[in-house]
Tab-separated table of C-alpha atoms in Angstrom:
chain	number	residue	atom	x	y	z
M	72	MET	CA	0.108	0.004	-0.064
M	73	GLN	CA	1.241	3.458	-0.822
M	74	LEU	CA	1.504	5.830	2.100
M	75	SER	CA	0.922	9.537	2.052
M	76	GLU	CA	3.751	11.360	0.465
M	77	ILE	CA	6.514	13.206	2.641
M	78	VAL	CA	7.344	16.381	0.942
M	79	PRO	CA	10.590	18.295	1.764
M	80	VAL	CA	10.538	21.322	3.875
M	81	PRO	CA	10.139	24.267	1.559
M	82	GLY	CA	12.310	27.417	1.018
M	83	ILE	CA	9.209	29.916	1.235
M	84	GLY	CA	6.120	30.160	3.206
M	85	ARG	CA	5.531	30.188	7.065
M	86	ILE	CA	7.288	27.451	8.886
M	87	PHE	CA	6.868	27.307	12.582
M	88	GLU	CA	9.748	25.844	14.795
M	89	GLN	CA	9.557	24.782	18.395
M	90	THR	CA	12.075	23.120	20.867
M	91	LEU	CA	10.645	20.173	22.697
M	92	ARG	CA	12.258	18.158	25.508
M	93	PRO	CA	10.948	14.672	25.868
M	94	GLY	CA	9.597	13.792	29.108
M	95	LEU	CA	8.909	10.772	31.519
M	96	ALA	CA	5.461	10.264	30.249
M	97	ASP	CA	6.510	10.087	26.547
M	98	ALA	CA	8.775	7.162	26.735
M	99	ALA	CA	8.781	3.616	26.564
M	100	PRO	CA	10.926	1.658	29.217
M	101	SER	CA	13.948	1.634	26.768
M	102	GLY	CA	13.722	5.383	26.502
M	103	ARG	CA	12.388	5.248	23.096
M	104	ILE	CA	9.648	7.997	22.435
M	105	ARG	CA	6.531	6.288	22.006
M	106	MET	CA	4.183	6.511	18.781
M	107	ASP	CA	1.359	7.895	20.794
M	108	SER	CA	3.704	10.525	22.431
M	109	LEU	CA	4.857	11.579	18.747
M	110	ALA	CA	1.325	11.978	17.871
M	111	ARG	CA	0.543	14.215	20.681
M	112	TRP	CA	3.621	16.145	19.844
M	113	VAL	CA	2.181	16.721	16.529
M	114	GLN	CA	-0.903	17.959	18.075
M	115	ASP	CA	0.868	20.270	20.466
M	116	ILE	CA	2.967	22.004	17.740
M	117	ALA	CA	0.127	22.504	15.485
M	118	TYR	CA	-1.765	24.303	18.286
M	119	ALA	CA	1.220	26.252	18.987
M	120	ASP	CA	1.566	27.339	15.643
M	121	VAL	CA	-1.870	28.782	14.934
M	122	GLU	CA	-1.712	30.175	18.307
M	123	GLU	CA	1.200	32.129	17.309
M	124	ALA	CA	-0.494	33.230	14.171
M	125	GLY	CA	-3.553	34.599	16.036
M	126	VAL	CA	-6.000	32.338	14.304
M	127	ALA	CA	-6.433	29.551	16.975
M	128	GLY	CA	-10.142	30.450	17.674
M	129	GLN	CA	-11.209	30.833	13.833
M	130	SER	CA	-11.027	27.014	13.388
M	131	ALA	CA	-11.464	23.657	14.594
M	132	TRP	CA	-9.424	20.480	13.055
M	133	ILE	CA	-9.857	16.665	13.141
M	134	VAL	CA	-7.254	14.289	11.716
M	135	ARG	CA	-8.483	12.347	8.782
M	136	ARG	CA	-5.052	10.448	8.033
M	137	MET	CA	-1.384	10.473	9.621
M	138	ARG	CA	1.770	8.907	8.492
M	139	ILE	CA	4.510	8.919	10.850
M	140	ARG	CA	7.964	7.783	9.404
M	141	VAL	CA	10.560	7.318	12.094
M	142	GLU	CA	14.120	7.060	10.737
M	143	ARG	CA	15.314	6.978	14.160
M	144	PHE	CA	13.381	7.409	17.518
M	145	PRO	CA	13.781	10.446	19.848
M	146	ARG	CA	14.972	9.482	23.300
M	147	PHE	CA	13.883	10.526	26.794
M	148	GLY	CA	15.776	13.609	27.889
M	149	GLU	CA	17.078	14.394	24.444
M	150	PRO	CA	16.255	18.077	23.269
M	151	VAL	CA	14.289	17.610	19.968
M	152	GLN	CA	13.744	20.599	17.297
M	153	GLY	CA	10.191	20.566	15.884
M	154	LEU	CA	9.009	22.343	12.542
M	155	THR	CA	5.762	22.246	10.748
M	156	PHE	CA	4.231	23.966	7.713
M	157	CYS	CA	1.309	23.260	5.443
M	158	SER	CA	2.037	21.100	2.803
M	159	GLY	CA	-1.216	20.877	0.685
M	160	TYR	CA	-4.768	21.753	0.956
M	161	ALA	CA	-8.383	21.574	-0.708
M	162	ARG	CA	-11.258	23.283	-0.035
M	163	LEU	CA	-12.346	21.604	3.438
M	164	TRP	CA	-9.093	20.252	4.479
M	165	ALA	CA	-5.408	20.846	4.736
M	166	GLU	CA	-2.056	18.706	4.966
M	167	ARG	CA	0.132	19.408	7.825
M	168	ARG	CA	3.937	18.309	7.589
M	169	VAL	CA	5.892	18.142	10.840
M	170	ARG	CA	9.472	17.193	11.467
M	171	PHE	CA	11.000	16.230	14.597
M	172	GLU	CA	15.045	16.047	14.466
M	173	SER	CA	17.951	15.893	17.071
M	174	ASP	CA	21.650	14.876	16.777
M	175	SER	CA	20.512	11.100	16.575
M	176	ALA	CA	16.864	11.279	15.785
M	177	ARG	CA	14.630	12.029	12.837
M	178	VAL	CA	10.752	11.645	12.572
M	179	ASP	CA	8.670	12.891	9.658
M	180	VAL	CA	5.169	13.268	9.733
M	181	ALA	CA	2.391	13.998	7.087
M	182	GLY	CA	-1.312	14.465	8.330
M	183	VAL	CA	-4.597	15.383	6.655
M	184	TRP	CA	-6.894	17.480	8.852
M	185	VAL	CA	-10.384	18.182	7.992
M	186	HIS	CA	-11.373	21.976	8.839
M	187	LEU	CA	-14.566	22.306	11.058
M	188	ASN	CA	-16.593	25.547	12.028
M	189	PRO	CA	-15.671	26.050	15.670
M	190	GLN	CA	-19.311	26.186	16.819
M	191	SER	CA	-21.235	23.726	14.625
M	192	ARG	CA	-18.267	21.392	14.625
M	193	LEU	CA	-19.228	20.482	10.944
M	194	PRO	CA	-16.896	20.504	8.060
M	195	ALA	CA	-16.336	24.227	6.644
M	196	PRO	CA	-14.331	25.693	3.893
M	197	LEU	CA	-10.906	26.777	5.086
M	198	PRO	CA	-11.028	30.450	6.877
M	199	ASP	CA	-9.640	33.318	4.683
M	200	SER	CA	-6.687	33.559	6.905
M	201	PHE	CA	-5.333	30.348	5.585
M	202	ALA	CA	-4.405	31.950	2.336
M	203	HIS	CA	-2.301	34.566	4.192
M	204	TYR	CA	-0.664	32.320	6.697
M	205	TYR	CA	-0.462	28.871	5.169
M	206	ALA	CA	-1.344	28.485	1.626
M	207	GLU	CA	2.216	29.877	0.367
M	208	SER	CA	4.382	26.965	1.800
M	209	ALA	CA	2.156	24.353	-0.026
M	210	GLN	CA	3.201	25.787	-3.277
M	211	GLY	CA	-0.239	25.112	-4.920
M	212	ARG	CA	-0.095	21.119	-4.088
M	213	ARG	CA	-3.500	19.589	-3.746
M	214	VAL	CA	-4.244	16.843	-1.244
M	215	LYS	CA	-7.293	14.336	-1.058
M	216	ALA	CA	-8.930	13.025	2.140
M	217	ARG	CA	-10.660	10.058	0.855
M	218	LEU	CA	-10.120	6.787	2.768
M	219	ARG	CA	-7.485	4.641	1.105
M	220	HIS	CA	-6.986	1.653	3.699
M	221	PRO	CA	-8.991	-1.605	2.868
M	222	ASN	CA	-11.925	-3.110	5.193
M	223	PRO	CA	-11.287	-5.693	7.330
M	224	SER	CA	-12.286	-9.214	5.859
M	225	GLY	CA	-13.847	-10.672	8.840
M	226	ASP	CA	-11.198	-13.162	9.199
M	227	GLU	CA	-8.909	-11.272	11.359
M	228	ARG	CA	-7.637	-12.123	14.813
M	229	ARG	CA	-9.466	-10.327	17.684
M	230	THR	CA	-8.025	-9.175	20.621
M	231	PRO	CA	-10.051	-7.073	23.222
M	232	TRP	CA	-9.244	-3.295	23.969
M	233	PHE	CA	-10.324	-0.589	26.242
M	234	PHE	CA	-10.370	3.157	25.825
M	235	ARG	CA	-10.132	5.049	29.301
M	236	ALA	CA	-11.997	8.139	30.116
M	237	THR	CA	-8.497	9.988	30.185
M	238	ASP	CA	-8.343	9.070	26.509
M	239	ALA	CA	-11.209	11.611	25.732
M	240	ASP	CA	-9.872	15.050	24.581
M	241	LEU	CA	-11.807	18.492	24.464
M	242	GLY	CA	-13.904	17.050	21.301
M	243	ALA	CA	-15.755	14.553	23.867
M	244	HIS	CA	-14.350	11.457	22.055
M	245	VAL	CA	-11.211	9.547	21.986
M	246	ASN	CA	-8.066	11.701	20.927
M	247	ASN	CA	-6.248	10.503	18.013
M	248	ALA	CA	-2.940	9.882	19.775
M	249	ALA	CA	-4.479	7.066	21.910
M	250	TYR	CA	-5.231	4.906	18.649
M	251	TRP	CA	-1.352	4.358	18.305
M	252	GLU	CA	-1.525	2.591	21.674
M	253	PRO	CA	-2.689	-0.705	20.348
M	254	LEU	CA	0.576	-0.597	18.231
M	255	GLU	CA	2.763	0.161	21.057
M	256	GLU	CA	1.241	-3.015	22.892
M	257	LEU	CA	2.684	-5.247	19.855
M	258	LEU	CA	6.111	-3.401	19.738
M	259	ALA	CA	6.379	-4.100	23.532
M	260	ALA	CA	6.623	-7.796	22.850
M	261	ARG	CA	9.141	-7.425	20.156
M	262	PRO	CA	12.836	-6.444	20.116
M	263	GLU	CA	13.004	-2.492	20.247
M	264	PRO	CA	12.850	-0.977	16.916
M	265	GLU	CA	15.332	1.645	15.565
M	266	ALA	CA	12.757	2.967	12.684
M	267	LEU	CA	8.979	2.550	11.856
M	268	ASP	CA	6.721	3.521	9.238
M	269	ALA	CA	3.151	3.585	10.036
M	270	GLU	CA	-0.168	5.382	8.722
M	271	ILE	CA	-3.324	5.791	10.545
M	272	GLU	CA	-6.944	6.579	8.934
M	273	PHE	CA	-9.698	7.788	11.241
M	274	ARG	CA	-13.373	6.885	10.296
M	275	GLU	CA	-16.003	6.833	13.245
M	276	PRO	CA	-14.956	8.277	16.560
M	277	ALA	CA	-14.660	6.321	19.622
M	278	GLN	CA	-15.757	6.770	23.039
M	279	PRO	CA	-14.328	5.613	26.224
M	280	GLY	CA	-15.086	1.917	26.881
M	281	SER	CA	-14.636	-1.385	25.287
M	282	ALA	CA	-13.261	-1.848	21.642
M	283	VAL	CA	-11.721	-4.591	19.527
M	284	VAL	CA	-8.583	-4.822	17.803
M	285	LEU	CA	-8.338	-6.850	14.462
M	286	HIS	CA	-5.082	-8.055	13.428
M	287	GLY	CA	-4.667	-8.498	9.914
M	288	ALA	CA	-1.878	-9.669	7.235
M	289	ASN	CA	1.021	-7.493	6.556
M	290	GLY	CA	0.810	-6.054	10.192
M	291	ALA	CA	-2.617	-4.321	9.391
M	292	LEU	CA	-4.730	-3.372	12.369
M	293	TRP	CA	-8.274	-2.232	12.762
M	294	ILE	CA	-9.692	-0.708	15.844
M	295	THR	CA	-13.526	-1.393	15.798
M	296	SER	CA	-16.509	-1.314	18.200
M	297	GLU	CA	-17.664	-4.489	19.850
M	298	ASP	CA	-20.327	-4.330	17.071
M	299	GLY	CA	-17.960	-4.161	14.372
M	300	ARG	CA	-17.982	-0.581	13.335
M	301	VAL	CA	-14.359	0.532	12.278
M	302	HIS	CA	-13.044	3.491	14.346
M	303	ALA	CA	-9.637	3.585	12.607
M	304	SER	CA	-7.137	1.557	10.762
M	305	LEU	CA	-3.182	1.245	10.787
M	306	ALA	CA	-1.134	0.159	7.807
M	307	PHE	CA	2.394	-0.810	8.264
M	308	PRO	CA	4.289	-1.520	5.018
M	309	GLY	CA	6.744	-4.354	5.124
M	310	ASP	CA	5.107	-6.175	8.137
M	311	ALA	CA	6.619	-3.591	10.252
M	312	ALA	CA	4.350	-4.648	13.261
M	313	GLY	CA	5.147	-8.532	13.155
């Protein structure tokens, strides 16, 4: 399966930068920064960007798809430099690129975020301020938000899952970072990875409570409700998850 393109950092347009220091809650026992922590970092630097631009109150955003490509994982206590910019857009959504880098680590992220009206929480055209702050770095690149991951076949191995109340966010549903935790459960039983490339697509928001993880071929995972509705899918080229 072809994952989202990772475009290079542009030479024009707005590029927001921020220094991060990985904390205790971000790290696996080995000191590796977990995938769910990286997803939270993406949210945090995205909000810091729109806050600095003065447009945080104009929009709400939900993640449709996110690829995290780790060439080498950040480590606990090691300062990390983050940067983010807009790498593409359409009428109702935009793609945000993020890079986290240190002397020994490199992570690239591409995520499609659907724009919502902050009052109605329904999809809405990008605000007028988008063209002023973010369109230039995308250099006219258009992106699509349609789902690309396959549906489960029905023959997958099933394991129970549970989303905690603490997994819910300001949107009153499970935060997107929590969906990376089933992958971390798999990684915990395997030799510590040096690199990883994975993509998640979100379909129907989950609420705290019981869920099911379906384990497919080539490392694919689906996180579903107990009655079979798919909340999200995770793809791992090359059987990265085992």
